[in-house]
């Protein structure tokens, strides 16, 4: 995705997409900077007033070019590449007859080819962007214009318009919610595009606007004026006010629907457009696209600059040589080569300088760039075609969305990952429970060994329960038997789960009941109770109606003691049909244990043991308890509760005291264990990447407890770690102190101040760099840091302390972070670690992080596609990341490095031979080879063999790559291609060129054929030199190739065969007779190649070039073998490793648990007891929650009930009822 830019009303403005309306990239050229928007003011239903502010409309533009700007802009971008500009300059030189020793087309044809290929690729990408923009901009929505609803295109929607949305529609722009079809003016939205989460979020309109309902006249007459914050990328915050009829109402994030959300389970709603198009928070999070280039690309730029300097030096030496030769020897030749009258040694020297610039330009041939693009394209296709990265459930293949970054996948040092939707599926499942000291949910064989539960494991049959959810899966049959056999504790356990919650049931049509759960945890627990026979059916503000084992029972709801972050528990007080008063409570184990009756101590010990086991499995735990209440006490408590809830002062404190008083001496029932389901293979992938010395940081918007839980589930945090530091201070000083204390514990000997190594890099070494070295620690540590603490730690005074401390840890988890903070963390590591980074996520809140990292990966498939649109690579499952890096990334890096080393070697050797020959041809700029050989050397004779190696070579196959992740580390250290490797390559080329020139020269010097005829002429020498060169280059390539395929063999032997075929044809009599001037080497091949001494010279030259290479490599492998050498030696002796068998995970015991499993917000207790949520609207038939059945939301949340006949309220006699605990 490119910069999201948009031309608004012809104005010119700031081209950066940060705050305010965004203009096109020609904005800065207008010479007038527009002020940044500081506050937004607009009126509903008043287009003329709103248009005067020239706010951006709802059209988006992500394309770079149009029909008129494509050619100039694209050529301008391409000629900004140093190499392209250099080749254009060369072509101009070749058009000057006095200095051109080669035809102009030898440079023009490859240059035009490269420019055309790149332009076609850019045009194709931009056409796709135009199509995408057109598709989005032409979607239709109902807009209220002049008192009537009209169907308008999205791009025509303006700020201040009122629009109508229907169920399952995408939200058109950022809207202020006005009214909805639901009670209490609620709407339910799915935010998968924004944050990757599939559980529904609740939004609520203001009462004053909600009263308008769907009355068109009332909505058309609405004249509210809104003042709010300017456009920004904060997805979780909104500040504004609505002025209406002299009253001012506060607006916050709960009143706003963001573009990218989908309306769910809501028949209709009306909204007022606040931000449109590029100003929406979704597009603001798209950020500014940075043109990403690999470290090898940047290194090549520097090397090409060095080569230009070296080329200029060589040409200068030869030009000086020409001047000296002209003065000393040139006069001898004037008899048969008379000079022009104006010619002089100085002019001759000047012209020869430019002639040699043309001849020696093969040091950086344009075919280098063509080949690099082909190799990258080929390796991208391998990713697209890899069946092992294809996810059949959602029919999603892996996709390389960019072709320019493949080799950098083999150099990753840091991975920054989102949690929800990336590591987890955002699906909660009720896995295990402990009831009255007995654990349920695990299976054991006859020997008492734990059996791993898989998809094939026999599931519990819930067919006896007509209301059971068919998608619910449980495997321990004993729990159902316990409940059905009348166990009072088990029944009380599930009764509590069916009653103690804030879930809102909703019956769309007869028999179809949906749960609106504020967190998937609550949904999972209520669904579990449903399947075990205790079905939460409906609620009113005063009652809860449940179906208990087929009988309808009505409980009177007396109070809801709501959850908050301090209490970490919630309770309900209910009166049973028999008049029994009971308090049901669920919450964090530490909180509930403090409030238990002393008689529960023994049961608490057993339950704690079960909780430790569940925590060891990475499950989210809750403890359940109850208490029987006395009627008289309850009446007195309710009176005090009413007084406290209506008090003007200290209301919260007084209520908390009352809650504390009643929530004590509880009786323990048991504990639940809910699994926040990880994506398949996440722990194994993280373990593999850790073995490859890749550090993984999790940056999530989730709360600390949830993130820590997932850290343990993924094996990122482990009990064996020496210490896990938690930074959660609320002031800069305290955060700095916590970071310093952690660092001192990990590395007591480290200096107090970080040592920052300053240097220079980039083209012409203009870029200043700062690097912080890694510091060694003994043992493994983890770091967990909260969002508010991270905000202080990222400030200039503390950011290096944060970096030092975090980089000493094996695992870093940042919780409650904003999209901007995610990007800042990535930028911090990029700047000071000079390491290659990768960011992976699945929602719009991850886009800024994906764009900030060197490589961005989007998780595609079920969740939102916003991250995918901004990513460089995408696939459906996190586990595919290990294959992308350890196989494709490593091979791409290896192939590219081999290609560059070999390419520079063959071209330097080719060029250096020209240099040595200059000393024997009077520095006359004569070429040592035939002109046709020079033209075809890079295009035909050596192009395919090196491409074959660069597309197919692999040191070891994919199985061995997984078996030994350590093979990945050389890429991180950039060992295979660096400035040092380049110098080695030049020295090798210099040696080879000396052999390739002087051995043939000495062998041909004053030599005659066996019949006495002369063979020591220029043409025979040229043929011998070029034949030796080509054979040596092919042998060198064979030595560099580790993996031979039929294609490689064909390319190597085919190129040699092509050389001899072309040579014999071009040096034949027929070609000379047809094109006399173009093919002057008549008969040379016949004259030379039938002589034994010529073939012996070729053999000797090849031997002297190759033997030192073989000897050097042998000695290095013996004395200093690399990881690759060791593994390749091992695989010669061993069979291919079999895939590792799946073993049941070892039981881990943990004393660390989730403090509280719920992720829902405070305040829903008040909502469910509010009378206003029972406002009746006409019941209409509505579509199902989802049209598509494969959606994760439809499969998991909310749950769908089967139709049953409404049974009359029944109060069975005591003898028929099950035994009760209360």
PDB file of N, CA, C and O in Angstrom, residues 1086-1135:
ATOM      1  N   UNK A1086      38.788 -22.087 -36.660  1.00  0.00           N
ATOM      2  CA  UNK A1086      39.365 -23.268 -37.327  1.00  0.00           C
ATOM      3  C   UNK A1086      40.871 -23.306 -37.148  1.00  0.00           C
ATOM      4  O   UNK A1086      41.469 -24.343 -36.914  1.00  0.00           O
ATOM      5  N   UNK A1087      41.505 -22.155 -37.227  1.00  0.00           N
ATOM      6  CA  UNK A1087      42.965 -22.065 -37.186  1.00  0.00           C
ATOM      7  C   UNK A1087      43.507 -22.405 -35.802  1.00  0.00           C
ATOM      8  O   UNK A1087      44.579 -22.997 -35.676  1.00  0.00           O
ATOM      9  N   UNK A1088      42.741 -22.044 -34.728  1.00  0.00           N
ATOM     10  CA  UNK A1088      43.263 -22.189 -33.368  1.00  0.00           C
ATOM     11  C   UNK A1088      42.808 -23.477 -32.681  1.00  0.00           C
ATOM     12  O   UNK A1088      43.618 -24.175 -32.063  1.00  0.00           O
ATOM     13  N   UNK A1089      41.533 -23.763 -32.779  1.00  0.00           N
ATOM     14  CA  UNK A1089      40.969 -24.831 -31.957  1.00  0.00           C
ATOM     15  C   UNK A1089      41.336 -26.242 -32.416  1.00  0.00           C
ATOM     16  O   UNK A1089      41.005 -27.207 -31.748  1.00  0.00           O
ATOM     17  N   UNK A1090      42.032 -26.346 -33.538  1.00  0.00           N
ATOM     18  CA  UNK A1090      42.498 -27.683 -33.930  1.00  0.00           C
ATOM     19  C   UNK A1090      43.946 -27.935 -33.506  1.00  0.00           C
ATOM     20  O   UNK A1090      44.552 -28.927 -33.917  1.00  0.00           O
ATOM     21  N   UNK A1091      44.489 -27.020 -32.674  1.00  0.00           N
ATOM     22  CA  UNK A1091      45.868 -27.167 -32.218  1.00  0.00           C
ATOM     23  C   UNK A1091      45.898 -27.723 -30.788  1.00  0.00           C
ATOM     24  O   UNK A1091      45.239 -27.185 -29.897  1.00  0.00           O
ATOM     25  N   UNK A1092      46.655 -28.780 -30.527  1.00  0.00           N
ATOM     26  CA  UNK A1092      46.734 -29.355 -29.164  1.00  0.00           C
ATOM     27  C   UNK A1092      47.237 -28.358 -28.137  1.00  0.00           C
ATOM     28  O   UNK A1092      46.762 -28.348 -26.994  1.00  0.00           O
ATOM     29  N   UNK A1093      48.222 -27.499 -28.525  1.00  0.00           N
ATOM     30  CA  UNK A1093      48.768 -26.580 -27.512  1.00  0.00           C
ATOM     31  C   UNK A1093      47.727 -25.569 -27.033  1.00  0.00           C
ATOM     32  O   UNK A1093      47.778 -25.073 -25.913  1.00  0.00           O
ATOM     33  N   UNK A1094      46.746 -25.235 -27.893  1.00  0.00           N
ATOM     34  CA  UNK A1094      45.661 -24.332 -27.469  1.00  0.00           C
ATOM     35  C   UNK A1094      44.840 -24.994 -26.366  1.00  0.00           C
ATOM     36  O   UNK A1094      44.536 -24.397 -25.327  1.00  0.00           O
ATOM     37  N   UNK A1095      44.458 -26.266 -26.549  1.00  0.00           N
ATOM     38  CA  UNK A1095      43.663 -26.985 -25.550  1.00  0.00           C
ATOM     39  C   UNK A1095      44.460 -27.233 -24.266  1.00  0.00           C
ATOM     40  O   UNK A1095      43.904 -27.168 -23.161  1.00  0.00           O
ATOM     41  N   UNK A1096      45.778 -27.473 -24.425  1.00  0.00           N
ATOM     42  CA  UNK A1096      46.622 -27.647 -23.236  1.00  0.00           C
ATOM     43  C   UNK A1096      46.727 -26.344 -22.444  1.00  0.00           C
ATOM     44  O   UNK A1096      46.750 -26.343 -21.214  1.00  0.00           O
ATOM     45  N   UNK A1097      46.762 -25.233 -23.194  1.00  0.00           N
ATOM     46  CA  UNK A1097      46.798 -23.919 -22.527  1.00  0.00           C
ATOM     47  C   UNK A1097      45.504 -23.680 -21.755  1.00  0.00           C
ATOM     48  O   UNK A1097      45.518 -23.192 -20.614  1.00  0.00           O
ATOM     49  N   UNK A1098      44.381 -24.028 -22.373  1.00  0.00           N
ATOM     50  CA  UNK A1098      43.078 -23.889 -21.694  1.00  0.00           C
ATOM     51  C   UNK A1098      43.065 -24.731 -20.418  1.00  0.00           C
ATOM     52  O   UNK A1098      42.629 -24.271 -19.346  1.00  0.00           O
ATOM     53  N   UNK A1099      43.578 -25.988 -20.520  1.00  0.00           N
ATOM     54  CA  UNK A1099      43.595 -26.873 -19.359  1.00  0.00           C
ATOM     55  C   UNK A1099      44.481 -26.315 -18.251  1.00  0.00           C
ATOM     56  O   UNK A1099      44.097 -26.281 -17.078  1.00  0.00           O
ATOM     57  N   UNK A1100      45.684 -25.832 -18.625  1.00  0.00           N
ATOM     58  CA  UNK A1100      46.620 -25.286 -17.638  1.00  0.00           C
ATOM     59  C   UNK A1100      46.043 -24.047 -16.961  1.00  0.00           C
ATOM     60  O   UNK A1100      46.116 -23.898 -15.731  1.00  0.00           O
ATOM     61  N   UNK A1101      45.445 -23.167 -17.730  1.00  0.00           N
ATOM     62  CA  UNK A1101      44.846 -21.937 -17.183  1.00  0.00           C
ATOM     63  C   UNK A1101      43.733 -22.272 -16.189  1.00  0.00           C
ATOM     64  O   UNK A1101      43.671 -21.720 -15.084  1.00  0.00           O
ATOM     65  N   UNK A1102      42.878 -23.203 -16.589  1.00  0.00           N
ATOM     66  CA  UNK A1102      41.759 -23.599 -15.722  1.00  0.00           C
ATOM     67  C   UNK A1102      42.289 -24.194 -14.424  1.00  0.00           C
ATOM     68  O   UNK A1102      41.791 -23.886 -13.331  1.00  0.00           O
ATOM     69  N   UNK A1103      43.319 -25.025 -14.534  1.00  0.00           N
ATOM     70  CA  UNK A1103      43.886 -25.689 -13.360  1.00  0.00           C
ATOM     71  C   UNK A1103      44.463 -24.663 -12.390  1.00  0.00           C
ATOM     72  O   UNK A1103      44.213 -24.714 -11.174  1.00  0.00           O
ATOM     73  N   UNK A1104      45.218 -23.695 -12.918  1.00  0.00           N
ATOM     74  CA  UNK A1104      45.854 -22.689 -12.068  1.00  0.00           C
ATOM     75  C   UNK A1104      44.825 -21.747 -11.429  1.00  0.00           C
ATOM     76  O   UNK A1104      45.065 -21.201 -10.345  1.00  0.00           O
ATOM     77  N   UNK A1105      43.688 -21.546 -12.113  1.00  0.00           N
ATOM     78  CA  UNK A1105      42.635 -20.690 -11.526  1.00  0.00           C
ATOM     79  C   UNK A1105      41.845 -21.414 -10.440  1.00  0.00           C
ATOM     80  O   UNK A1105      41.477 -20.826  -9.423  1.00  0.00           O
ATOM     81  N   UNK A1106      41.578 -22.700 -10.628  1.00  0.00           N
ATOM     82  CA  UNK A1106      40.650 -23.429  -9.762  1.00  0.00           C
ATOM     83  C   UNK A1106      41.343 -24.099  -8.567  1.00  0.00           C
ATOM     84  O   UNK A1106      40.793 -24.134  -7.462  1.00  0.00           O
ATOM     85  N   UNK A1107      42.572 -24.635  -8.788  1.00  0.00           N
ATOM     86  CA  UNK A1107      43.248 -25.382  -7.714  1.00  0.00           C
ATOM     87  C   UNK A1107      43.388 -24.588  -6.412  1.00  0.00           C
ATOM     88  O   UNK A1107      43.080 -25.109  -5.338  1.00  0.00           O
ATOM     89  N   UNK A1108      43.841 -23.320  -6.454  1.00  0.00           N
ATOM     90  CA  UNK A1108      43.956 -22.557  -5.197  1.00  0.00           C
ATOM     91  C   UNK A1108      42.605 -22.401  -4.476  1.00  0.00           C
ATOM     92  O   UNK A1108      42.556 -22.426  -3.244  1.00  0.00           O
ATOM     93  N   UNK A1109      41.533 -22.263  -5.243  1.00  0.00           N
ATOM     94  CA  UNK A1109      40.201 -22.112  -4.643  1.00  0.00           C
ATOM     95  C   UNK A1109      39.820 -23.380  -3.889  1.00  0.00           C
ATOM     96  O   UNK A1109      39.381 -23.337  -2.732  1.00  0.00           O
ATOM     97  N   UNK A1110      40.025 -24.543  -4.548  1.00  0.00           N
ATOM     98  CA  UNK A1110      39.681 -25.823  -3.923  1.00  0.00           C
ATOM     99  C   UNK A1110      40.529 -26.041  -2.671  1.00  0.00           C
ATOM    100  O   UNK A1110      40.018 -26.437  -1.617  1.00  0.00           O
ATOM    101  N   UNK A1111      41.839 -25.747  -2.771  1.00  0.00           N
ATOM    102  CA  UNK A1111      42.749 -25.941  -1.637  1.00  0.00           C
ATOM    103  C   UNK A1111      42.365 -25.033  -0.471  1.00  0.00           C
ATOM    104  O   UNK A1111      42.301 -25.465   0.693  1.00  0.00           O
ATOM    105  N   UNK A1112      42.048 -23.769  -0.771  1.00  0.00           N
ATOM    106  CA  UNK A1112      41.689 -22.809   0.278  1.00  0.00           C
ATOM    107  C   UNK A1112      40.416 -23.247   0.994  1.00  0.00           C
ATOM    108  O   UNK A1112      40.336 -23.244   2.227  1.00  0.00           O
ATOM    109  N   UNK A1113      39.420 -23.655   0.216  1.00  0.00           N
ATOM    110  CA  UNK A1113      38.143 -24.084   0.822  1.00  0.00           C
ATOM    111  C   UNK A1113      38.341 -25.333   1.676  1.00  0.00           C
ATOM    112  O   UNK A1113      37.718 -25.464   2.744  1.00  0.00           O
ATOM    113  N   UNK A1114      39.165 -26.240   1.223  1.00  0.00           N
ATOM    114  CA  UNK A1114      39.423 -27.469   1.976  1.00  0.00           C
ATOM    115  C   UNK A1114      40.059 -27.140   3.336  1.00  0.00           C
ATOM    116  O   UNK A1114      39.653 -27.648   4.375  1.00  0.00           O
ATOM    117  N   UNK A1115      41.043 -26.245   3.308  1.00  0.00           N
ATOM    118  CA  UNK A1115      41.740 -25.877   4.555  1.00  0.00           C
ATOM    119  C   UNK A1115      40.784 -25.177   5.520  1.00  0.00           C
ATOM    120  O   UNK A1115      40.767 -25.464   6.722  1.00  0.00           O
ATOM    121  N   UNK A1116      39.958 -24.270   5.002  1.00  0.00           N
ATOM    122  CA  UNK A1116      39.002 -23.540   5.858  1.00  0.00           C
ATOM    123  C   UNK A1116      38.013 -24.499   6.503  1.00  0.00           C
ATOM    124  O   UNK A1116      37.713 -24.401   7.704  1.00  0.00           O
ATOM    125  N   UNK A1117      37.502 -25.456   5.721  1.00  0.00           N
ATOM    126  CA  UNK A1117      36.536 -26.427   6.268  1.00  0.00           C
ATOM    127  C   UNK A1117      37.186 -27.278   7.360  1.00  0.00           C
ATOM    128  O   UNK A1117      36.553 -27.617   8.363  1.00  0.00           O
ATOM    129  N   UNK A1118      38.456 -27.600   7.167  1.00  0.00           N
ATOM    130  CA  UNK A1118      39.147 -28.415   8.166  1.00  0.00           C
ATOM    131  C   UNK A1118      39.437 -27.634   9.444  1.00  0.00           C
ATOM    132  O   UNK A1118      39.299 -28.162  10.558  1.00  0.00           O
ATOM    133  N   UNK A1119      39.849 -26.380   9.286  1.00  0.00           N
ATOM    134  CA  UNK A1119      40.295 -25.604  10.447  1.00  0.00           C
ATOM    135  C   UNK A1119      39.176 -24.776  11.085  1.00  0.00           C
ATOM    136  O   UNK A1119      39.099 -24.662  12.308  1.00  0.00           O
ATOM    137  N   UNK A1120      38.330 -24.160  10.279  1.00  0.00           N
ATOM    138  CA  UNK A1120      37.267 -23.289  10.813  1.00  0.00           C
ATOM    139  C   UNK A1120      35.941 -23.587  10.116  1.00  0.00           C
ATOM    140  O   UNK A1120      35.427 -22.764   9.361  1.00  0.00           O
ATOM    141  N   UNK A1121      35.364 -24.745  10.356  1.00  0.00           N
ATOM    142  CA  UNK A1121      34.102 -25.069   9.672  1.00  0.00           C
ATOM    143  C   UNK A1121      32.947 -24.206  10.186  1.00  0.00           C
ATOM    144  O   UNK A1121      32.867 -23.903  11.375  1.00  0.00           O
ATOM    145  N   UNK A1122      32.093 -23.799   9.280  1.00  0.00           N
ATOM    146  CA  UNK A1122      30.907 -23.013   9.657  1.00  0.00           C
ATOM    147  C   UNK A1122      29.777 -23.969  10.065  1.00  0.00           C
ATOM    148  O   UNK A1122      29.901 -25.188   9.917  1.00  0.00           O
ATOM    149  N   UNK A1123      28.687 -23.403  10.556  1.00  0.00           N
ATOM    150  CA  UNK A1123      27.507 -24.217  10.915  1.00  0.00           C
ATOM    151  C   UNK A1123      27.033 -24.987   9.693  1.00  0.00           C
ATOM    152  O   UNK A1123      26.704 -26.175   9.768  1.00  0.00           O
ATOM    153  N   UNK A1124      27.019 -24.312   8.540  1.00  0.00           N
ATOM    154  CA  UNK A1124      26.578 -24.971   7.307  1.00  0.00           C
ATOM    155  C   UNK A1124      27.464 -26.164   6.968  1.00  0.00           C
ATOM    156  O   UNK A1124      26.980 -27.227   6.576  1.00  0.00           O
ATOM    157  N   UNK A1125      28.783 -25.978   7.109  1.00  0.00           N
ATOM    158  CA  UNK A1125      29.723 -27.067   6.797  1.00  0.00           C
ATOM    159  C   UNK A1125      29.450 -28.273   7.698  1.00  0.00           C
ATOM    160  O   UNK A1125      29.437 -29.416   7.228  1.00  0.00           O
ATOM    161  N   UNK A1126      29.225 -28.010   8.975  1.00  0.00           N
ATOM    162  CA  UNK A1126      29.000 -29.108   9.919  1.00  0.00           C
ATOM    163  C   UNK A1126      27.706 -29.856   9.600  1.00  0.00           C
ATOM    164  O   UNK A1126      27.667 -31.087   9.610  1.00  0.00           O
ATOM    165  N   UNK A1127      26.650 -29.103   9.313  1.00  0.00           N
ATOM    166  CA  UNK A1127      25.357 -29.749   9.019  1.00  0.00           C
ATOM    167  C   UNK A1127      25.433 -30.515   7.699  1.00  0.00           C
ATOM    168  O   UNK A1127      24.937 -31.645   7.597  1.00  0.00           O
ATOM    169  N   UNK A1128      26.079 -29.945   6.698  1.00  0.00           N
ATOM    170  CA  UNK A1128      26.184 -30.636   5.403  1.00  0.00           C
ATOM    171  C   UNK A1128      27.037 -31.898   5.523  1.00  0.00           C
ATOM    172  O   UNK A1128      26.769 -32.909   4.868  1.00  0.00           O
ATOM    173  N   UNK A1129      28.048 -31.858   6.386  1.00  0.00           N
ATOM    174  CA  UNK A1129      28.853 -33.054   6.633  1.00  0.00           C
ATOM    175  C   UNK A1129      28.002 -34.116   7.332  1.00  0.00           C
ATOM    176  O   UNK A1129      28.080 -35.318   7.007  1.00  0.00           O
ATOM    177  N   UNK A1130      27.147 -33.644   8.257  1.00  0.00           N
ATOM    178  CA  UNK A1130      26.310 -34.572   9.013  1.00  0.00           C
ATOM    179  C   UNK A1130      25.262 -35.232   8.120  1.00  0.00           C
ATOM    180  O   UNK A1130      24.988 -36.426   8.224  1.00  0.00           O
ATOM    181  N   UNK A1131      24.669 -34.458   7.210  1.00  0.00           N
ATOM    182  CA  UNK A1131      23.599 -35.025   6.396  1.00  0.00           C
ATOM    183  C   UNK A1131      24.121 -36.029   5.370  1.00  0.00           C
ATOM    184  O   UNK A1131      23.362 -36.833   4.838  1.00  0.00           O
ATOM    185  N   UNK A1132      25.441 -35.976   5.084  1.00  0.00           N
ATOM    186  CA  UNK A1132      26.008 -37.004   4.195  1.00  0.00           C
ATOM    187  C   UNK A1132      26.024 -38.361   4.887  1.00  0.00           C
ATOM    188  O   UNK A1132      25.953 -39.395   4.244  1.00  0.00           O
ATOM    189  N   UNK A1133      26.099 -38.329   6.206  1.00  0.00           N
ATOM    190  CA  UNK A1133      26.206 -39.581   6.962  1.00  0.00           C
ATOM    191  C   UNK A1133      24.838 -40.085   7.438  1.00  0.00           C
ATOM    192  O   UNK A1133      24.651 -41.277   7.628  1.00  0.00           O
ATOM    193  N   UNK A1134      23.898 -39.144   7.656  1.00  0.00           N
ATOM    194  CA  UNK A1134      22.627 -39.538   8.260  1.00  0.00           C
ATOM    195  C   UNK A1134      21.494 -39.502   7.242  1.00  0.00           C
ATOM    196  O   UNK A1134      21.570 -38.817   6.231  1.00  0.00           O
ATOM    197  N   UNK A1135      20.442 -40.245   7.554  1.00  0.00           N
ATOM    198  CA  UNK A1135      19.246 -40.224   6.720  1.00  0.00           C
ATOM    199  C   UNK A1135      18.477 -38.930   6.976  1.00  0.00           C
ATOM    200  O   UNK A1135      18.714 -38.223   7.947  1.00  0.00           O
TER     201      UNK A1135
END
